[in-house]
Amino acid sequence: MKIDTLAVHAAHEPDPHTGAIAEGITLSTTYLRAADGSYPGGYVYGRSDNPNRAHLEAALAALEGGAAAAAFSSGLAAIHAVFQALAPGDHVLVSTDIYHGTRALLQELLARWGLDVDFMAFDDLEAVGQAIRPETRLLYLESPTNPMLKLIDIAAAAELAHSSGARLAVDNTLATPVLQQPLALGADIVLHSSTKYFGGHSDVTGGAVIVKQEDDFFARVRLGQTLAGGVASPFDCWLIRRGLATLPLRVRAQAANAMRLAGFLESHPAVSQVHYPGLKEHPGHEVAARQMSAFGAMLSFQVRGGEAAARRVAAETKLFTQATSLGGVESLIEHRASIEGEDPDMPDDLLRVSVGIEGGEDLVADMEGALGASAK
Ligand SMILES: *Cc1c(COP(=O)(O)O)cnc(C)c1O
């Protein structure tokens, strides 16, 4: 079935009691027990399960082609649950180019818990293969990466992990299952910040883990969800499930706008470099063309004239709002190097753009105006 159909119909039925087409929100934290002590509705207690969460999880599993999913209160809560499903002393190889919060989580919390963490550049998979040890249990990557939009070959990374009995986990937040399906490419675990494209409207925080097999590993992820308690609230689940219905429409429109904007930026004299895998010159273009159905809606570019010029461009745009985060319907622009706690190696003339669903010609015109105004 097409992902467009799944996005609307997976785990979405009219209410059998009222006929309501839109799903209701079940706020109850506790559920009726029958005379014999059983739970006729199948639900017991809000932290362990909830109808809105169950529907969201079923829809997420369907969209990523997985066997099961677990929804969390944030992307980092989901990522935390995956690493804590391992054991202290286990070794993990993590791509250097990952979300800065994931890096901090590994360094500040999980290393102290006893996880043996090594960061490596995953563009060189041969070196990654050499770093695998008998106690290596997990390889972890993002592709495309943020904000440099590097590409990593997911199928090759999966083969490498499996050849030594490890699992591959892919944070698929930037591509979404509309453009890239890591489980079909060989990955075992997919992670999401639902805060981004799944919610899609910059109004809900959430995260998800989706797995290829409902095995012991997933049972431990589930245990982490219900015992650590980082569950998504009923309303948040409802918002994210609602967001999923339009995910394919939004993401394709956003990716088309990004392609158009990247082409414009590439030919602009005030821009020294554009990082977008849809461009033929991009070093990851071929890998992207192989494992993605379009090139995504995130791009970054470097402005001639250094940091001051880049900040002026960000300040001059009218349709691109200066803010962090990504994946919403509205376009955002951000000077990455000035975000606190960011990588000191970040080029200071780099702007990251999350392209929204506005008219592509309006976005290009706005960017043209900002680049012109900042050059004056
Ligand atoms: C935002 C983000 C996260 C963290 O998600 P939160 O919902 O903010 O906890 C993880 N990975 C990627 C790629 C992200 O963009």
Coordinates of C-alpha atoms and ligand atoms in Angstrom, one line a residue:
M1 CA 0.0 0.0 0.0
K2 CA 1.2 3.5 -0.8
I3 CA 2.5 5.5 2.2
D4 CA -0.1 8.2 1.4
T5 CA -2.8 5.7 2.1
L6 CA -1.2 4.4 5.2
A7 CA -0.7 7.9 6.5
V8 CA -4.5 8.4 6.4
H9 CA -5.8 5.0 7.2
A10 CA -3.3 3.1 9.5
A11 CA -4.8 2.7 12.9
H12 CA -7.6 5.2 12.0
E13 CA -11.2 4.0 12.1
P14 CA -14.5 5.8 12.9
D15 CA -15.3 5.4 16.6
P16 CA -17.4 2.2 17.0
H17 CA -19.6 3.8 19.7
T18 CA -20.3 7.3 18.3
G19 CA -19.3 7.1 14.7
A20 CA -17.0 10.0 15.1
I21 CA -14.5 10.3 12.2
A22 CA -11.9 12.2 14.1
E23 CA -10.3 10.2 16.9
G24 CA -11.3 11.1 20.5
I25 CA -8.7 11.9 23.1
T26 CA -8.7 9.5 26.1
L27 CA -7.4 11.3 29.1
S28 CA -8.3 8.7 31.7
T29 CA -5.3 7.5 33.6
T30 CA -7.1 4.3 34.9
Y31 CA -9.4 1.8 33.5
L32 CA -12.4 -0.4 34.6
R33 CA -11.7 -3.8 36.0
A34 CA -14.4 -6.5 35.6
A35 CA -15.8 -8.6 38.4
D36 CA -13.1 -11.3 37.8
G37 CA -10.4 -8.6 38.0
S38 CA -9.7 -8.6 34.2
Y39 CA -9.6 -5.4 32.1
P40 CA -12.4 -5.7 29.5
G41 CA -11.1 -2.7 27.5
G42 CA -7.6 -4.0 27.4
Y43 CA -6.1 -0.9 29.1
V44 CA -4.9 -0.7 32.7
Y45 CA -3.0 2.5 33.6
G46 CA -1.9 5.6 31.7
R47 CA 1.8 5.1 31.9
S48 CA 1.7 1.6 30.7
D49 CA -0.7 2.2 27.8
N50 CA -3.3 4.5 26.3
P51 CA -5.5 4.3 23.2
N52 CA -4.1 7.4 21.6
R53 CA -0.6 6.1 22.1
A54 CA -1.5 2.7 20.8
H55 CA -3.0 4.2 17.6
L56 CA 0.0 6.4 17.1
E57 CA 2.4 3.5 17.6
A58 CA 0.5 1.3 15.1
A59 CA 0.6 4.1 12.5
L60 CA 4.3 4.7 13.0
A61 CA 5.1 1.0 12.6
A62 CA 3.1 0.9 9.4
L63 CA 4.7 4.0 7.9
E64 CA 8.3 2.8 8.6
G65 CA 7.4 -0.8 7.6
G66 CA 8.3 -2.1 11.1
A67 CA 6.9 -4.8 13.4
A68 CA 6.3 -2.5 16.3
A69 CA 6.8 1.1 17.6
A70 CA 7.1 2.9 20.9
A71 CA 6.1 6.6 21.3
F72 CA 8.0 8.8 23.8
S73 CA 7.6 12.3 25.2
S74 CA 10.6 13.6 23.1
G75 CA 13.1 12.4 20.5
L76 CA 15.8 12.3 23.1
A77 CA 13.7 10.1 25.4
A78 CA 13.3 7.6 22.5
I79 CA 17.0 7.7 21.8
H80 CA 17.8 7.2 25.5
A81 CA 15.5 4.2 25.6
V82 CA 17.3 2.5 22.7
F83 CA 20.8 3.0 24.3
Q84 CA 19.5 1.8 27.7
A85 CA 18.2 -1.3 26.1
L86 CA 21.8 -2.3 25.9
A87 CA 23.8 -3.2 29.0
P88 CA 26.6 -1.3 30.8
G89 CA 29.9 -2.4 29.2
D90 CA 28.4 -2.8 25.8
H91 CA 30.3 -1.0 23.0
V92 CA 28.6 1.3 20.5
L93 CA 30.0 3.0 17.4
V94 CA 28.3 6.3 16.8
S95 CA 28.6 8.6 13.8
T96 CA 30.3 11.9 14.6
D97 CA 27.6 13.8 12.6
I98 CA 24.7 13.4 14.9
Y99 CA 22.2 15.7 16.6
H100 CA 24.1 17.6 19.3
G101 CA 21.7 16.6 22.0
T102 CA 22.2 12.9 21.2
R103 CA 26.0 13.4 21.5
A104 CA 25.5 15.1 24.9
L105 CA 23.2 12.4 26.1
L106 CA 25.8 9.8 25.3
Q107 CA 28.7 11.7 26.8
E108 CA 26.9 13.1 29.9
L109 CA 24.6 10.3 30.9
L110 CA 25.1 7.0 29.1
A111 CA 28.9 6.9 29.3
R112 CA 28.5 7.4 33.1
W113 CA 26.0 4.6 33.2
G114 CA 28.8 2.4 31.7
L115 CA 28.1 2.4 28.0
D116 CA 31.4 2.3 26.0
V117 CA 30.9 4.9 23.3
D118 CA 33.2 5.7 20.4
F119 CA 32.4 8.5 17.9
M120 CA 33.6 8.0 14.3
A121 CA 33.1 9.5 10.9
F122 CA 30.7 7.1 9.1
D123 CA 31.7 8.3 5.6
D124 CA 34.6 5.9 5.9
L125 CA 32.8 2.6 6.6
E126 CA 36.0 0.6 6.2
A127 CA 37.5 2.4 9.3
V128 CA 34.2 1.8 11.1
G129 CA 34.5 -1.9 10.3
Q130 CA 38.0 -2.0 11.8
A131 CA 36.7 -0.3 15.0
I132 CA 34.1 -3.0 15.6
R133 CA 35.0 -5.2 18.6
P134 CA 33.4 -8.4 20.0
E135 CA 31.5 -6.4 22.5
T136 CA 30.1 -3.9 19.9
R137 CA 26.3 -4.2 20.0
L138 CA 25.1 -1.2 18.1
L139 CA 26.0 1.1 15.2
Y140 CA 24.2 4.4 15.3
L141 CA 23.9 7.0 12.5
E142 CA 21.9 9.8 10.9
S143 CA 21.6 10.4 7.2
P144 CA 21.3 13.1 5.9
T145 CA 23.3 14.7 8.7
N146 CA 22.5 18.0 10.3
P147 CA 23.5 20.7 9.4
M148 CA 26.1 19.7 6.9
L149 CA 23.8 17.3 4.9
K150 CA 26.3 14.5 4.6
L151 CA 25.1 11.2 3.4
I152 CA 25.9 7.8 4.8
D153 CA 25.2 4.5 2.9
I154 CA 22.6 2.8 5.2
A155 CA 22.6 -0.6 3.4
A156 CA 26.4 -0.8 3.6
A157 CA 26.3 0.2 7.3
A158 CA 23.7 -2.4 8.0
E159 CA 25.7 -5.1 6.3
L160 CA 28.7 -4.1 8.4
A161 CA 26.8 -4.2 11.6
H162 CA 25.2 -7.6 10.9
S163 CA 28.5 -9.2 9.8
S164 CA 29.7 -8.8 13.4
G165 CA 26.4 -9.5 15.2
A166 CA 25.6 -5.9 16.0
R167 CA 22.4 -3.9 15.2
L168 CA 22.1 -0.8 13.1
A169 CA 20.0 2.1 14.4
V170 CA 19.2 5.1 12.1
D171 CA 17.8 8.4 13.3
N172 CA 15.4 9.1 10.3
T173 CA 14.1 12.4 11.5
L174 CA 15.4 14.5 8.6
A175 CA 14.3 12.2 5.8
T176 CA 11.1 10.7 7.2
P177 CA 9.7 7.4 6.0
V178 CA 8.2 9.3 3.0
L179 CA 11.7 9.8 1.5
Q180 CA 13.8 7.0 3.1
Q181 CA 13.0 3.7 4.7
P182 CA 15.9 2.5 6.8
L183 CA 14.3 -0.8 7.8
A184 CA 13.9 -1.8 4.1
L185 CA 17.6 -0.8 3.6
G186 CA 18.6 -3.2 6.3
A187 CA 18.6 -1.2 9.5
D188 CA 17.1 -2.8 12.7
I189 CA 15.9 0.2 14.6
V190 CA 14.6 3.6 13.4
L191 CA 14.4 6.7 15.6
H192 CA 12.5 9.9 15.3
S193 CA 12.1 13.2 16.8
S194 CA 8.3 13.5 16.2
T195 CA 8.7 17.1 17.2
K196 CA 9.9 17.7 13.6
Y197 CA 8.1 16.4 10.5
F198 CA 5.7 14.0 12.1
G199 CA 4.1 16.7 14.2
G200 CA 4.8 19.1 11.4
H201 CA 3.4 22.3 12.9
S202 CA 6.0 23.2 15.5
D203 CA 3.5 22.7 18.3
V204 CA 4.2 19.3 19.8
T205 CA 7.3 17.5 21.3
G206 CA 7.6 13.7 20.8
G207 CA 9.8 10.8 19.8
A208 CA 9.5 7.3 18.5
V209 CA 11.4 4.0 18.2
I210 CA 10.3 1.7 15.4
V211 CA 11.9 -1.8 15.0
K212 CA 12.0 -4.4 12.3
Q213 CA 11.4 -7.3 14.8
E214 CA 9.5 -7.4 18.0
D215 CA 12.2 -9.2 19.8
D216 CA 14.0 -9.1 23.2
F217 CA 15.7 -5.8 22.3
F218 CA 12.3 -4.2 21.7
A219 CA 11.0 -5.7 24.9
R220 CA 13.7 -3.8 26.8
V221 CA 12.9 -0.5 24.9
R222 CA 9.3 -1.0 25.9
L223 CA 10.4 -1.6 29.5
G224 CA 12.4 1.6 29.4
Q225 CA 9.3 3.4 28.1
T226 CA 7.0 2.3 30.8
L227 CA 9.4 2.1 33.8
A228 CA 11.4 5.3 33.1
G229 CA 8.0 6.7 32.2
G230 CA 9.0 9.1 29.4
V231 CA 5.7 8.4 27.6
A232 CA 3.9 10.8 25.2
S233 CA 0.7 12.4 26.6
P234 CA -2.6 11.5 25.0
F235 CA -3.0 14.9 23.5
D236 CA 0.6 14.9 22.1
C237 CA -0.1 11.4 20.6
W238 CA -3.3 12.7 19.1
L239 CA -1.5 15.8 17.6
I240 CA 1.3 13.6 16.1
R241 CA -1.1 11.0 14.7
R242 CA -3.0 13.9 13.1
G243 CA 0.2 15.3 11.7
L244 CA 1.1 11.9 10.1
A245 CA -2.0 12.1 7.9
T246 CA -0.5 15.0 5.9
L247 CA 3.1 13.9 6.3
P248 CA 3.6 12.7 2.7
L249 CA 2.0 15.8 1.2
R250 CA 4.0 18.2 3.4
V251 CA 7.3 16.5 3.0
R252 CA 7.1 16.2 -0.8
A253 CA 6.1 19.9 -1.1
Q254 CA 8.9 20.9 1.3
A255 CA 11.5 18.9 -0.6
A256 CA 10.4 20.4 -3.9
N257 CA 10.8 23.9 -2.4
A258 CA 14.2 23.0 -1.0
M259 CA 15.4 21.8 -4.4
R260 CA 14.2 25.0 -5.9
L261 CA 15.9 27.1 -3.2
A262 CA 19.1 25.2 -3.4
G263 CA 19.3 25.8 -7.2
F264 CA 18.7 29.5 -6.7
L265 CA 21.3 29.7 -3.9
E266 CA 23.9 27.8 -5.9
S267 CA 23.9 30.4 -8.6
H268 CA 23.9 33.5 -6.3
P269 CA 27.2 35.4 -6.2
A270 CA 26.8 36.2 -2.4
V271 CA 26.8 32.4 -1.6
S272 CA 30.0 30.5 -1.5
Q273 CA 28.7 27.1 -0.9
V274 CA 25.3 25.2 -0.8
H275 CA 25.0 21.9 1.1
Y276 CA 22.0 20.0 -0.4
P277 CA 22.2 16.4 -1.5
G278 CA 19.8 17.1 -4.4
L279 CA 22.6 19.1 -6.2
K280 CA 24.7 17.0 -8.6
E281 CA 27.9 18.4 -7.2
H282 CA 27.1 17.4 -3.7
P283 CA 29.5 14.6 -2.6
G284 CA 26.6 12.5 -1.3
H285 CA 24.3 13.0 -4.3
E286 CA 24.7 9.4 -5.6
V287 CA 24.1 7.7 -2.2
A288 CA 21.1 10.0 -1.7
A289 CA 19.7 9.2 -5.1
R290 CA 20.0 5.5 -4.3
Q291 CA 18.5 5.4 -0.8
M292 CA 16.1 8.4 -0.9
S293 CA 13.1 9.1 -3.1
A294 CA 13.7 12.9 -2.9
F295 CA 16.4 14.9 -1.2
G296 CA 14.7 16.3 1.8
A297 CA 13.7 19.8 3.0
M298 CA 16.8 20.7 5.0
L299 CA 19.7 22.6 3.5
S300 CA 22.5 24.8 4.6
F301 CA 24.6 27.4 2.8
Q302 CA 27.6 29.6 3.4
V303 CA 27.6 33.3 2.8
R304 CA 30.5 35.4 1.4
G305 CA 31.7 38.0 3.9
G306 CA 31.8 35.7 6.9
E307 CA 29.7 35.6 10.1
A308 CA 28.5 39.2 10.0
A309 CA 27.2 38.8 6.5
A310 CA 25.5 35.5 7.3
R311 CA 23.8 37.0 10.4
R312 CA 22.5 39.9 8.2
V313 CA 21.0 37.5 5.7
A314 CA 19.2 35.7 8.5
A315 CA 17.9 39.0 10.0
E316 CA 16.8 40.3 6.6
T317 CA 14.5 37.4 5.5
K318 CA 10.8 38.0 6.1
L319 CA 9.3 34.6 5.3
F320 CA 12.1 32.5 6.9
T321 CA 11.8 33.0 10.6
Q322 CA 14.9 33.0 12.7
A323 CA 14.5 30.0 15.1
T324 CA 16.0 26.7 15.8
S325 CA 14.3 23.3 15.1
L326 CA 13.0 22.1 11.8
G327 CA 10.2 20.2 10.0
G328 CA 7.3 22.5 10.5
V329 CA 5.1 24.0 7.8
E330 CA 6.8 27.4 8.2
S331 CA 10.3 28.0 6.8
L332 CA 13.0 28.6 9.5
I333 CA 16.5 30.0 9.2
E334 CA 19.3 29.7 11.8
H335 CA 22.9 30.8 12.2
R336 CA 24.1 27.5 13.6
A337 CA 27.5 28.5 15.0
S338 CA 25.9 30.9 17.5
I339 CA 23.6 28.2 19.1
E340 CA 25.0 27.6 22.5
G341 CA 26.8 24.4 23.1
E342 CA 27.3 23.8 19.3
D343 CA 30.3 22.3 17.7
P344 CA 33.2 24.8 17.7
D345 CA 34.2 23.5 14.2
M346 CA 30.9 24.8 12.7
P347 CA 31.6 27.3 9.9
D348 CA 30.6 30.7 11.2
D349 CA 29.3 31.8 7.8
L350 CA 26.8 28.9 7.7
L351 CA 23.0 29.3 7.7
R352 CA 20.7 26.3 8.1
V353 CA 17.3 26.4 6.5
S354 CA 14.3 24.2 7.3
V355 CA 12.2 24.7 4.2
G356 CA 8.4 24.9 4.7
I357 CA 5.3 24.6 2.5
E358 CA 5.0 28.2 1.4
G359 CA 5.0 29.0 -2.3
G360 CA 8.5 28.2 -3.7
E361 CA 8.7 31.4 -5.7
D362 CA 7.9 33.5 -2.6
L363 CA 10.7 31.8 -0.7
V364 CA 13.2 32.3 -3.5
A365 CA 12.2 36.0 -3.8
D366 CA 12.5 36.5 0.0
M367 CA 15.9 34.9 0.0
E368 CA 17.0 37.0 -3.0
G369 CA 15.9 40.2 -1.2
A370 CA 17.8 39.2 2.0
L371 CA 21.0 38.4 0.1
G372 CA 20.8 41.7 -1.8
A373 CA 20.0 43.7 1.3
S374 CA 22.8 42.1 3.4
A375 CA 25.4 42.8 0.6
K376 CA 24.6 46.6 0.7
Ligands
LIG1 C1 15.5 17.4 17.2 C2 16.2 16.1 17.0 C3 16.4 15.2 17.9 C4 15.9 15.4 19.4 O1 14.5 15.4 19.4 P1 13.7 16.1 20.6 O2 12.3 15.9 20.2 O3 14.1 17.6 20.5 O4 14.0 15.5 21.9 C5 17.0 14.0 17.6 N1 17.5 13.8 16.4 C6 17.4 14.7 15.4 C7 17.9 14.4 14.0 C8 16.7 15.9 15.6 O5 16.6 16.8 14.7

